[in-house]
PDB file of C-alpha atoms and ligand atoms in Angstrom:
ATOM      1  CA  MET A   1     -59.874  16.254 -78.599  1.00  0.00           C
ATOM      2  CA  ASN A   2     -63.088  14.125 -78.105  1.00  0.00           C
ATOM      3  CA  ALA A   3     -61.087  11.009 -78.242  1.00  0.00           C
ATOM      4  CA  GLU A   4     -58.930  12.329 -75.413  1.00  0.00           C
ATOM      5  CA  ILE A   5     -61.807  12.982 -73.248  1.00  0.00           C
ATOM      6  CA  GLY A   6     -63.200   9.449 -73.991  1.00  0.00           C
ATOM      7  CA  PHE A   7     -59.902   7.893 -73.015  1.00  0.00           C
ATOM      8  CA  SER A   8     -59.441   9.841 -69.741  1.00  0.00           C
ATOM      9  CA  GLU A   9     -63.080   8.916 -68.684  1.00  0.00           C
ATOM     10  CA  PHE A  10     -62.279   5.219 -69.142  1.00  0.00           C
ATOM     11  CA  GLY A  11     -59.057   5.584 -67.127  1.00  0.00           C
ATOM     12  CA  LEU A  12     -60.957   7.348 -64.406  1.00  0.00           C
ATOM     13  CA  LEU A  13     -63.574   4.568 -64.298  1.00  0.00           C
ATOM     14  CA  PHE A  14     -60.917   1.941 -64.121  1.00  0.00           C
ATOM     15  CA  LEU A  15     -59.145   3.759 -61.231  1.00  0.00           C
ATOM     16  CA  LEU A  16     -62.439   4.101 -59.510  1.00  0.00           C
ATOM     17  CA  ALA A  17     -63.096   0.465 -59.886  1.00  0.00           C
ATOM     18  CA  LEU A  18     -59.569  -0.337 -58.534  1.00  0.00           C
ATOM     19  CA  LEU A  19     -60.288   1.945 -55.493  1.00  0.00           C
ATOM     20  CA  LEU A  20     -63.847   0.621 -54.732  1.00  0.00           C
ATOM     21  CA  PHE A  21     -63.327  -3.090 -55.154  1.00  0.00           C
ATOM     22  CA  LYS A  22     -60.975  -5.305 -53.255  1.00  0.00           C
ATOM     23  CA  PRO A  23     -58.804  -7.453 -55.599  1.00  0.00           C
ATOM     24  CA  LYS A  24     -60.877 -10.492 -54.724  1.00  0.00           C
ATOM     25  CA  ASP A  25     -64.203  -8.721 -55.502  1.00  0.00           C
ATOM     26  CA  LEU A  26     -62.650  -7.514 -58.815  1.00  0.00           C
ATOM     27  CA  GLY A  27     -61.769 -11.092 -59.464  1.00  0.00           C
ATOM     28  CA  LYS A  28     -65.306 -12.352 -58.860  1.00  0.00           C
ATOM     29  CA  ALA A  29     -66.630  -9.386 -61.081  1.00  0.00           C
ATOM     30  CA  VAL A  30     -64.455 -10.535 -63.882  1.00  0.00           C
ATOM     31  CA  ALA A  31     -65.346 -14.106 -63.346  1.00  0.00           C
ATOM     32  CA  THR A  32     -69.060 -13.187 -63.502  1.00  0.00           C
ATOM     33  CA  PHE A  33     -68.313 -11.046 -66.491  1.00  0.00           C
ATOM     34  CA  LYS A  34     -66.537 -13.960 -68.226  1.00  0.00           C
ATOM     35  CA  TYR A  35     -69.248 -16.404 -67.361  1.00  0.00           C
ATOM     36  CA  TRP A  36     -72.017 -14.299 -68.919  1.00  0.00           C
ATOM     37  CA  LYS A  37     -69.627 -13.473 -71.896  1.00  0.00           C
ATOM     38  CA  GLY A  38     -69.136 -17.197 -72.332  1.00  0.00           C
ATOM     39  CA  ARG A  39     -72.878 -17.898 -72.224  1.00  0.00           C
ATOM     40  CA  LEU A  40     -73.590 -15.346 -74.921  1.00  0.00           C
ATOM     41  CA  TYR A  41     -70.771 -16.533 -76.921  1.00  0.00           C
ATOM     42  CA  ARG A  42     -71.796 -20.090 -76.805  1.00  0.00           C
ATOM     43  CA  LEU A  43     -75.280 -19.119 -77.773  1.00  0.00           C
ATOM     44  CA  LYS A  44     -74.175 -17.180 -80.753  1.00  0.00           C
ATOM     45  CA  PHE A  45     -72.015 -20.185 -81.978  1.00  0.00           C
ATOM     46  CA  ASP A  46     -74.866 -22.677 -81.342  1.00  0.00           C
ATOM     47  CA  LEU A  47     -77.099 -20.463 -83.517  1.00  0.00           C
ATOM     48  CA  GLU A  48     -74.458 -20.067 -86.203  1.00  0.00           C
ATOM     49  CA  ASP A  49     -73.987 -23.833 -86.149  1.00  0.00           C
ATOM     50  CA  GLU A  50     -77.462 -24.530 -86.611  1.00  0.00           C
ATOM     51  CA  LEU A  51     -77.767 -22.030 -89.509  1.00  0.00           C
ATOM     52  CA  LEU A  52     -74.674 -23.035 -91.392  1.00  0.00           C
ATOM     53  CA  GLU A  53     -74.679 -26.753 -90.290  1.00  0.00           C
ATOM     54  CA  THR A  54     -70.867 -26.635 -90.246  1.00  0.00           C
ATOM     55  CA  GLN A  55     -68.315 -28.028 -87.807  1.00  0.00           C
ATOM     56  CA  LYS A  56     -65.493 -27.284 -90.259  1.00  0.00           C
ATOM     57  CA  ASN A  57     -64.170 -24.329 -88.361  1.00  0.00           C
ATOM     58  CA  PRO A  58     -64.661 -25.164 -84.655  1.00  0.00           C
ATOM     59  CA  SER A  59     -63.953 -22.282 -82.146  1.00  0.00           C
ATOM     60  CA  ARG A  60     -60.806 -22.423 -79.908  1.00  0.00           C
ATOM     61  CA  LYS A  61     -63.210 -23.615 -77.157  1.00  0.00           C
ATOM     62  CA  GLU A  62     -64.423 -26.594 -79.285  1.00  0.00           C
ATOM     63  CA  LYS A  63     -60.811 -27.452 -80.181  1.00  0.00           C
ATOM     64  CA  GLU A  64     -59.699 -27.408 -76.430  1.00  0.00           C
ATOM     65  CA  SER A  65     -62.735 -29.274 -75.350  1.00  0.00           C
ATOM     66  CA  ALA A  66     -61.782 -32.103 -77.974  1.00  0.00           C
ATOM     67  CA  TRP A  67     -58.257 -32.066 -76.733  1.00  0.00           C
ATOM     68  CA  ILE A  68     -59.522 -32.404 -73.143  1.00  0.00           C
ATOM     69  CA  VAL A  69     -61.900 -35.328 -74.071  1.00  0.00           C
ATOM     70  CA  GLN A  70     -58.950 -37.159 -75.718  1.00  0.00           C
ATOM     71  CA  ALA A  71     -56.688 -36.554 -72.703  1.00  0.00           C
ATOM     72  CA  ILE A  72     -59.333 -37.947 -70.198  1.00  0.00           C
ATOM     73  CA  ARG A  73     -59.940 -40.969 -72.237  1.00  0.00           C
ATOM     74  CA  ARG A  74     -56.223 -41.802 -72.344  1.00  0.00           C
ATOM     75  CA  PHE A  75     -55.831 -41.313 -68.505  1.00  0.00           C
ATOM     76  CA  GLU A  76     -55.182 -44.475 -66.619  1.00  0.00           C
ATOM     77  CA  PRO A  77     -56.802 -43.602 -63.253  1.00  0.00           C
ATOM     78  CA  TYR A  78     -59.950 -42.451 -65.206  1.00  0.00           C
ATOM     79  CA  LYS A  79     -59.959 -45.752 -67.160  1.00  0.00           C
ATOM     80  CA  ALA A  80     -59.546 -47.863 -64.021  1.00  0.00           C
ATOM     81  CA  ALA A  81     -62.265 -46.134 -61.997  1.00  0.00           C
ATOM     82  CA  ALA A  82     -65.399 -48.216 -61.563  1.00  0.00           C
ATOM     83  CA  LYS A  83     -67.446 -44.881 -61.127  1.00  0.00           C
ATOM     84  CA  VAL A  84     -66.572 -41.405 -62.213  1.00  0.00           C
ATOM     85  CA  ALA A  85     -68.055 -38.313 -60.566  1.00  0.00           C
ATOM     86  CA  ALA A  86     -68.334 -35.856 -63.380  1.00  0.00           C
ATOM     87  CA  PHE A  87     -70.128 -32.648 -64.163  1.00  0.00           C
ATOM     88  CA  TYR A  88     -72.669 -31.499 -66.852  1.00  0.00           C
ATOM     89  CA  PRO A  89     -70.731 -28.612 -68.466  1.00  0.00           C
ATOM     90  CA  LEU A  90     -71.966 -25.020 -68.109  1.00  0.00           C
ATOM     91  CA  PRO A  91     -71.389 -22.861 -71.309  1.00  0.00           C
ATOM     92  CA  ASP A  92     -68.109 -21.580 -69.910  1.00  0.00           C
ATOM     93  CA  GLU A  93     -66.650 -25.018 -69.050  1.00  0.00           C
ATOM     94  CA  PRO A  94     -64.973 -27.530 -71.328  1.00  0.00           C
ATOM     95  CA  ASP A  95     -67.500 -29.561 -73.275  1.00  0.00           C
ATOM     96  CA  ILE A  96     -66.962 -33.056 -71.916  1.00  0.00           C
ATOM     97  CA  ARG A  97     -70.388 -34.231 -73.027  1.00  0.00           C
ATOM     98  CA  PRO A  98     -68.658 -37.000 -75.250  1.00  0.00           C
ATOM     99  CA  ILE A  99     -67.139 -38.395 -71.910  1.00  0.00           C
ATOM    100  CA  LEU A 100     -70.522 -38.323 -70.248  1.00  0.00           C
ATOM    101  CA  GLN A 101     -72.122 -40.246 -72.979  1.00  0.00           C
ATOM    102  CA  GLU A 102     -69.302 -42.926 -72.841  1.00  0.00           C
ATOM    103  CA  LEU A 103     -69.505 -43.118 -69.070  1.00  0.00           C
ATOM    104  CA  ALA A 104     -73.262 -43.417 -69.028  1.00  0.00           C
ATOM    105  CA  LYS A 105     -73.114 -46.307 -71.524  1.00  0.00           C
ATOM    106  CA  GLU A 106     -70.550 -48.113 -69.401  1.00  0.00           C
ATOM    107  CA  GLY A 107     -72.643 -47.655 -66.153  1.00  0.00           C
ATOM    108  CA  ARG A 108     -69.876 -45.477 -64.676  1.00  0.00           C
ATOM    109  CA  LEU A 109     -71.437 -42.003 -64.651  1.00  0.00           C
ATOM    110  CA  LEU A 110     -72.389 -40.056 -61.443  1.00  0.00           C
ATOM    111  CA  LEU A 111     -73.541 -36.509 -61.773  1.00  0.00           C
ATOM    112  CA  PRO A 112     -74.217 -34.082 -58.889  1.00  0.00           C
ATOM    113  CA  ILE A 113     -77.524 -32.938 -57.424  1.00  0.00           C
ATOM    114  CA  THR A 114     -77.337 -29.798 -55.426  1.00  0.00           C
ATOM    115  CA  TYR A 115     -79.223 -28.635 -52.229  1.00  0.00           C
ATOM    116  CA  ASP A 116     -79.372 -25.558 -50.252  1.00  0.00           C
ATOM    117  CA  GLY A 117     -76.320 -24.799 -47.963  1.00  0.00           C
ATOM    118  CA  GLY A 118     -73.710 -25.704 -50.411  1.00  0.00           C
ATOM    119  CA  LEU A 119     -74.327 -29.446 -50.200  1.00  0.00           C
ATOM    120  CA  MET A 120     -74.585 -31.973 -53.024  1.00  0.00           C
ATOM    121  CA  ASP A 121     -74.938 -35.730 -53.522  1.00  0.00           C
ATOM    122  CA  PHE A 122     -74.177 -37.832 -56.708  1.00  0.00           C
ATOM    123  CA  VAL A 123     -76.636 -39.906 -58.626  1.00  0.00           C
ATOM    124  CA  GLU A 124     -75.945 -42.769 -61.230  1.00  0.00           C
ATOM    125  CA  ILE A 125     -77.001 -41.595 -64.629  1.00  0.00           C
ATOM    126  CA  HIS A 126     -77.678 -44.005 -67.493  1.00  0.00           C
ATOM    127  CA  ASP A 127     -79.475 -41.647 -69.874  1.00  0.00           C
ATOM    128  CA  LEU A 128     -78.361 -38.068 -70.424  1.00  0.00           C
ATOM    129  CA  GLU A 129     -81.744 -37.191 -72.101  1.00  0.00           C
ATOM    130  CA  LYS A 130     -84.241 -38.970 -69.816  1.00  0.00           C
ATOM    131  CA  ASP A 131     -82.343 -38.711 -66.183  1.00  0.00           C
ATOM    132  CA  LEU A 132     -81.667 -35.045 -66.180  1.00  0.00           C
ATOM    133  CA  VAL A 133     -83.565 -31.821 -65.735  1.00  0.00           C
ATOM    134  CA  GLU A 134     -82.318 -28.016 -65.504  1.00  0.00           C
ATOM    135  CA  GLY A 135     -81.444 -27.450 -61.985  1.00  0.00           C
ATOM    136  CA  ARG A 136     -80.130 -24.179 -60.117  1.00  0.00           C
ATOM    137  CA  PHE A 137     -77.554 -22.088 -61.964  1.00  0.00           C
ATOM    138  CA  HIS A 138     -78.873 -23.615 -65.190  1.00  0.00           C
ATOM    139  CA  VAL A 139     -76.865 -26.851 -64.633  1.00  0.00           C
ATOM    140  CA  HIS A 140     -78.404 -30.050 -65.877  1.00  0.00           C
ATOM    141  CA  GLU A 141     -78.998 -32.133 -62.715  1.00  0.00           C
ATOM    142  CA  PRO A 142     -80.381 -35.656 -61.875  1.00  0.00           C
ATOM    143  CA  LYS A 143     -84.163 -35.793 -61.471  1.00  0.00           C
ATOM    144  CA  LYS A 144     -85.133 -35.682 -57.859  1.00  0.00           C
ATOM    145  CA  GLU A 145     -86.823 -39.071 -57.780  1.00  0.00           C
ATOM    146  CA  LEU A 146     -83.532 -40.892 -58.812  1.00  0.00           C
ATOM    147  CA  PRO A 147     -81.871 -42.721 -55.877  1.00  0.00           C
ATOM    148  CA  ILE A 148     -78.782 -41.159 -54.388  1.00  0.00           C
ATOM    149  CA  TYR A 149     -75.433 -43.079 -55.026  1.00  0.00           C
ATOM    150  CA  ARG A 150     -74.073 -44.186 -51.637  1.00  0.00           C
ATOM    151  CA  GLY A 151     -71.087 -46.342 -52.840  1.00  0.00           C
ATOM    152  CA  GLU A 152     -67.401 -45.459 -53.077  1.00  0.00           C
ATOM    153  CA  ILE A 153     -66.377 -42.550 -55.426  1.00  0.00           C
ATOM    154  CA  PRO A 154     -62.844 -43.256 -56.573  1.00  0.00           C
ATOM    155  CA  PHE A 155     -62.456 -40.516 -59.232  1.00  0.00           C
ATOM    156  CA  VAL A 156     -63.805 -36.993 -59.607  1.00  0.00           C
ATOM    157  CA  LEU A 157     -63.792 -34.804 -62.751  1.00  0.00           C
ATOM    158  CA  THR A 158     -63.948 -31.400 -61.069  1.00  0.00           C
ATOM    159  CA  PRO A 159     -65.205 -28.194 -62.683  1.00  0.00           C
ATOM    160  CA  GLY A 160     -63.812 -24.784 -61.497  1.00  0.00           C
ATOM    161  CA  VAL A 161     -63.660 -21.125 -62.548  1.00  0.00           C
ATOM    162  CA  GLN A 162     -59.799 -21.109 -62.067  1.00  0.00           C
ATOM    163  CA  PHE A 163     -57.106 -23.662 -61.315  1.00  0.00           C
ATOM    164  CA  SER A 164     -53.269 -23.527 -61.000  1.00  0.00           C
ATOM    165  CA  TRP A 165     -50.879 -26.146 -62.125  1.00  0.00           C
ATOM    166  CA  ASP A 166     -49.927 -27.034 -58.639  1.00  0.00           C
ATOM    167  CA  GLY A 167     -53.571 -28.224 -58.069  1.00  0.00           C
ATOM    168  CA  GLY A 168     -55.213 -25.108 -56.631  1.00  0.00           C
ATOM    169  CA  ARG A 169     -58.859 -24.589 -57.586  1.00  0.00           C
ATOM    170  CA  HIS A 170     -61.393 -21.871 -57.164  1.00  0.00           C
ATOM    171  CA  GLY A 171     -65.025 -22.548 -57.950  1.00  0.00           C
ATOM    172  CA  HIS A 172     -68.175 -20.417 -58.069  1.00  0.00           C
ATOM    173  CA  GLY A 173     -67.851 -19.598 -54.433  1.00  0.00           C
ATOM    174  CA  LYS A 174     -70.429 -21.820 -53.005  1.00  0.00           C
ATOM    175  CA  GLY A 175     -68.298 -24.426 -51.645  1.00  0.00           C
ATOM    176  CA  TYR A 176     -70.167 -27.354 -53.020  1.00  0.00           C
ATOM    177  CA  TYR A 177     -66.972 -29.131 -54.240  1.00  0.00           C
ATOM    178  CA  ASP A 178     -64.986 -28.276 -51.090  1.00  0.00           C
ATOM    179  CA  ARG A 179     -67.636 -29.703 -48.920  1.00  0.00           C
ATOM    180  CA  PHE A 180     -68.063 -32.822 -50.900  1.00  0.00           C
ATOM    181  CA  LEU A 181     -64.320 -33.417 -51.462  1.00  0.00           C
ATOM    182  CA  GLU A 182     -63.512 -32.987 -47.883  1.00  0.00           C
ATOM    183  CA  LYS A 183     -65.950 -35.867 -47.211  1.00  0.00           C
ATOM    184  CA  ASN A 184     -64.422 -38.036 -49.934  1.00  0.00           C
ATOM    185  CA  PRO A 185     -60.678 -37.774 -49.279  1.00  0.00           C
ATOM    186  CA  GLN A 186     -60.070 -41.201 -51.067  1.00  0.00           C
ATOM    187  CA  ALA A 187     -61.133 -39.877 -54.444  1.00  0.00           C
ATOM    188  CA  ILE A 188     -58.729 -38.877 -57.142  1.00  0.00           C
ATOM    189  CA  LYS A 189     -59.506 -35.380 -58.009  1.00  0.00           C
ATOM    190  CA  CYS A 190     -58.921 -34.207 -61.588  1.00  0.00           C
ATOM    191  CA  GLY A 191     -59.565 -30.442 -62.405  1.00  0.00           C
ATOM    192  CA  VAL A 192     -60.928 -29.961 -65.839  1.00  0.00           C
ATOM    193  CA  ALA A 193     -60.235 -26.591 -67.555  1.00  0.00           C
ATOM    194  CA  PHE A 194     -59.624 -24.593 -70.608  1.00  0.00           C
ATOM    195  CA  SER A 195     -56.019 -23.416 -70.968  1.00  0.00           C
ATOM    196  CA  THR A 196     -57.113 -19.829 -70.129  1.00  0.00           C
ATOM    197  CA  GLN A 197     -58.508 -21.070 -66.699  1.00  0.00           C
ATOM    198  CA  VAL A 198     -55.171 -22.354 -65.489  1.00  0.00           C
ATOM    199  CA  SER A 199     -52.822 -19.928 -63.771  1.00  0.00           C
ATOM    200  CA  GLU A 200     -48.984 -20.441 -63.779  1.00  0.00           C
ATOM    201  CA  LYS A 201     -48.778 -18.848 -60.352  1.00  0.00           C
ATOM    202  CA  PRO A 202     -50.225 -20.773 -57.447  1.00  0.00           C
ATOM    203  CA  LEU A 203     -53.554 -19.568 -56.374  1.00  0.00           C
ATOM    204  CA  THR A 204     -54.001 -18.418 -52.828  1.00  0.00           C
ATOM    205  CA  LEU A 205     -56.029 -21.078 -51.229  1.00  0.00           C
ATOM    206  CA  LYS A 206     -57.986 -20.946 -47.996  1.00  0.00           C
ATOM    207  CA  PRO A 207     -57.929 -23.791 -45.314  1.00  0.00           C
ATOM    208  CA  HIS A 208     -61.201 -25.433 -46.736  1.00  0.00           C
ATOM    209  CA  ASP A 209     -60.063 -25.346 -50.274  1.00  0.00           C
ATOM    210  CA  VAL A 210     -59.307 -28.972 -51.384  1.00  0.00           C
ATOM    211  CA  PRO A 211     -56.322 -29.230 -53.969  1.00  0.00           C
ATOM    212  CA  MET A 212     -56.504 -31.257 -57.099  1.00  0.00           C
ATOM    213  CA  ASN A 213     -54.200 -34.344 -57.653  1.00  0.00           C
ATOM    214  CA  TYR A 214     -54.405 -33.778 -61.481  1.00  0.00           C
ATOM    215  CA  ILE A 215     -55.310 -30.815 -63.967  1.00  0.00           C
ATOM    216  CA  VAL A 216     -56.450 -31.742 -67.372  1.00  0.00           C
ATOM    217  CA  ALA A 217     -56.016 -28.624 -69.629  1.00  0.00           C
ATOM    218  CA  PRO A 218     -54.044 -27.761 -72.807  1.00  0.00           C
ATOM    219  CA  LYS A 219     -50.944 -25.755 -71.955  1.00  0.00           C
ATOM    220  CA  ASN A 220     -50.289 -23.958 -75.108  1.00  0.00           C
ATOM    221  CA  ASP A 221     -51.489 -24.971 -78.576  1.00  0.00           C
ATOM    222  CA  PRO A 222     -54.116 -27.605 -78.255  1.00  0.00           C
ATOM    223  CA  GLU A 223     -53.637 -28.719 -81.867  1.00  0.00           C
ATOM    224  CA  LYS A 224     -49.920 -29.308 -81.543  1.00  0.00           C
ATOM    225  CA  GLU A 225     -49.782 -30.917 -78.143  1.00  0.00           C
ATOM    226  CA  ASN A 226     -50.386 -34.663 -77.526  1.00  0.00           C
ATOM    227  CA  PRO A 227     -53.382 -34.745 -75.136  1.00  0.00           C
ATOM    228  CA  HIS A 228     -52.217 -35.777 -71.552  1.00  0.00           C
ATOM    229  CA  VAL A 229     -53.121 -35.145 -68.014  1.00  0.00           C
ATOM    230  CA  GLU A 230     -50.799 -33.036 -65.742  1.00  0.00           C
ATOM    231  CA  GLU A 231     -50.002 -34.329 -62.230  1.00  0.00           C
ATOM    232  CA  ALA A 232     -50.516 -31.353 -59.876  1.00  0.00           C
ATOM    233  CA  THR A 233     -47.062 -30.371 -58.436  1.00  0.00           C
ATOM    234  CA  VAL A 234     -48.331 -29.822 -54.935  1.00  0.00           C
TER     235      VAL A 234
HETATM  236  N1  LIG S 301     -70.972 -27.860 -64.590  1.00  0.00           N
HETATM  237  C1  LIG S 301     -70.881 -27.579 -63.265  1.00  0.00           C
HETATM  238  N2  LIG S 301     -71.935 -28.273 -62.462  1.00  0.00           N
HETATM  239  C2  LIG S 301     -71.659 -27.929 -60.976  1.00  0.00           C
HETATM  240  C3  LIG S 301     -70.911 -26.990 -60.551  1.00  0.00           C
HETATM  241  C4  LIG S 301     -70.003 -26.366 -61.453  1.00  0.00           C
HETATM  242  O1  LIG S 301     -69.191 -25.445 -61.041  1.00  0.00           O
HETATM  243  N3  LIG S 301     -70.053 -26.680 -62.745  1.00  0.00           N
HETATM  244  N4  LIG S 301     -70.900 -26.726 -59.246  1.00  0.00           N
HETATM  245  C5  LIG S 301     -69.906 -26.175 -58.429  1.00  0.00           C
HETATM  246  O2  LIG S 301     -69.999 -25.769 -57.398  1.00  0.00           O
HETATM  247  C6  LIG S 301     -72.131 -27.106 -58.487  1.00  0.00           C
HETATM  248  C7  LIG S 301     -73.260 -26.059 -58.863  1.00  0.00           C
HETATM  249  N5  LIG S 301     -72.817 -24.844 -58.361  1.00  0.00           N
HETATM  250  C8  LIG S 301     -72.716 -23.654 -59.002  1.00  0.00           C
HETATM  251  C9  LIG S 301     -72.776 -22.531 -58.143  1.00  0.00           C
HETATM  252  C10 LIG S 301     -72.892 -21.242 -58.741  1.00  0.00           C
HETATM  253  C11 LIG S 301     -72.842 -21.119 -60.150  1.00  0.00           C
HETATM  254  C12 LIG S 301     -73.112 -19.789 -60.645  1.00  0.00           C
HETATM  255  O3  LIG S 301     -72.954 -19.580 -61.843  1.00  0.00           O
HETATM  256  N6  LIG S 301     -73.153 -18.846 -59.701  1.00  0.00           N
HETATM  257  C13 LIG S 301     -73.371 -17.342 -59.926  1.00  0.00           C
HETATM  258  C14 LIG S 301     -72.469 -16.649 -60.872  1.00  0.00           C
HETATM  259  C15 LIG S 301     -71.075 -16.388 -60.047  1.00  0.00           C
HETATM  260  C16 LIG S 301     -69.982 -16.994 -60.638  1.00  0.00           C
HETATM  261  O4  LIG S 301     -69.925 -17.327 -61.869  1.00  0.00           O
HETATM  262  O5  LIG S 301     -68.866 -17.022 -59.979  1.00  0.00           O
HETATM  263  C17 LIG S 301     -74.789 -17.075 -60.146  1.00  0.00           C
HETATM  264  O6  LIG S 301     -75.575 -17.330 -59.161  1.00  0.00           O
HETATM  265  O7  LIG S 301     -75.252 -16.651 -61.279  1.00  0.00           O
HETATM  266  C18 LIG S 301     -72.915 -22.166 -60.946  1.00  0.00           C
HETATM  267  C19 LIG S 301     -72.791 -23.408 -60.383  1.00  0.00           C
HETATM  268  C20 LIG S 301     -72.721 -28.407 -58.849  1.00  0.00           C
HETATM  269  N7  LIG S 301     -72.674 -28.571 -60.332  1.00  0.00           N
HETATM  270  N1  LIG S 302     -65.602 -27.922 -46.036  1.00  0.00           N
HETATM  271  C1  LIG S 302     -66.337 -26.952 -45.767  1.00  0.00           C
HETATM  272  N2  LIG S 302     -66.984 -26.837 -44.640  1.00  0.00           N
HETATM  273  C2  LIG S 302     -67.675 -25.924 -44.256  1.00  0.00           C
HETATM  274  N3  LIG S 302     -67.776 -24.817 -45.071  1.00  0.00           N
HETATM  275  C3  LIG S 302     -67.162 -24.678 -46.145  1.00  0.00           C
HETATM  276  C4  LIG S 302     -66.250 -25.777 -46.663  1.00  0.00           C
HETATM  277  N4  LIG S 302     -65.840 -25.516 -47.790  1.00  0.00           N
HETATM  278  C5  LIG S 302     -66.229 -24.307 -48.120  1.00  0.00           C
HETATM  279  N5  LIG S 302     -66.966 -23.785 -47.309  1.00  0.00           N
HETATM  280  C6  LIG S 302     -67.613 -22.453 -47.226  1.00  0.00           C
HETATM  281  O1  LIG S 302     -68.326 -22.222 -48.504  1.00  0.00           O
HETATM  282  C7  LIG S 302     -68.073 -20.910 -48.940  1.00  0.00           C
HETATM  283  C8  LIG S 302     -67.479 -20.981 -50.350  1.00  0.00           C
HETATM  284  O2  LIG S 302     -66.229 -21.611 -50.439  1.00  0.00           O
HETATM  285  P1  LIG S 302     -65.337 -21.440 -51.752  1.00  0.00           P
HETATM  286  O3  LIG S 302     -65.293 -19.904 -52.081  1.00  0.00           O
HETATM  287  O4  LIG S 302     -64.043 -21.940 -51.483  1.00  0.00           O
HETATM  288  O5  LIG S 302     -66.170 -22.210 -52.814  1.00  0.00           O
HETATM  289  P2  LIG S 302     -65.656 -22.703 -54.226  1.00  0.00           P
HETATM  290  O6  LIG S 302     -64.840 -23.942 -54.049  1.00  0.00           O
HETATM  291  O7  LIG S 302     -65.129 -21.542 -55.026  1.00  0.00           O
HETATM  292  O8  LIG S 302     -67.138 -23.042 -54.886  1.00  0.00           O
HETATM  293  P3  LIG S 302     -67.783 -24.482 -55.569  1.00  0.00           P
HETATM  294  O9  LIG S 302     -67.076 -25.594 -54.851  1.00  0.00           O
HETATM  295  O10 LIG S 302     -69.240 -24.306 -55.341  1.00  0.00           O
HETATM  296  O11 LIG S 302     -67.378 -24.434 -56.965  1.00  0.00           O
HETATM  297  C9  LIG S 302     -67.064 -20.310 -47.925  1.00  0.00           C
HETATM  298  O12 LIG S 302     -67.870 -19.433 -47.273  1.00  0.00           O
HETATM  299  C10 LIG S 302     -66.493 -21.407 -47.187  1.00  0.00           C
HETATM  300  O13 LIG S 302     -66.485 -20.921 -45.906  1.00  0.00           O
END
């Protein structure tokens, strides 16, 4: 009896949520929930790793991140790019730190520094330890005193909340990447995502949403697939 009451209350709450929130808001709420869930999840695993000193049983996220890193390394347009605009991963994004280390060593790494109003610039980073500080939204950002990079940006590894295989991208809703990419139409845009972040159905895009040329994300089983980058089917 009690169980029945519990279930119907849950059902009622769900219906209320559907009535009160527009599908877009509901999507944002789910994205926020996922973001915080991801942060706590990563924290838990980091603590466990420290305690157990083991990397023998990496989580699915770690496996997918390793797959993504391999796929990027093998990707010709990435290999050919003189500079790569990348991102310092948030806990809910693929861990591309090995790529960042390699790019920094090669003198090819650019990371974003954000300003108010949804604007950002890229800065050349040579040392991930010394050149970065924690900026807004807990993202590691270049120190303010470092010079802004004013040269050509041929290739952009782009973070996002959700992508679709046809190149659609939704971010955190502040428009940083849309504004930046609009000003840099020459750049090859490569979305970087966990398999769970890529929708089979095209995302609904607004006129300012800039589509990706490529998506790097494992499609099904990251262990069985050969890492490769998908060309967006736009
Ligand atoms: N790794 C990484 N670096 C990045 C971005 C990104 O998406 N990922 N950005 C891409 O633009 C810029 C920073 N923009 C961000 C904007 C909002 C939030 C954020 O967490 N916002 C909400 C939560 C809402 C949500 O998750 O949708 C908050 O304020 O807590 C994070 C980054 C530049 N650097
Ligand atoms: N090129 C642009 N010029 C002016 N305003 C823009 C441009 N791109 C986006 N915006 C504005 O920025 C806001 C957020 O855009 P959107 O929701 O597409 O961001 P996002 O791509 O999800 O976020 P982010 O790029 O920060 O990860 C919107 O209100 C939009 O009007």
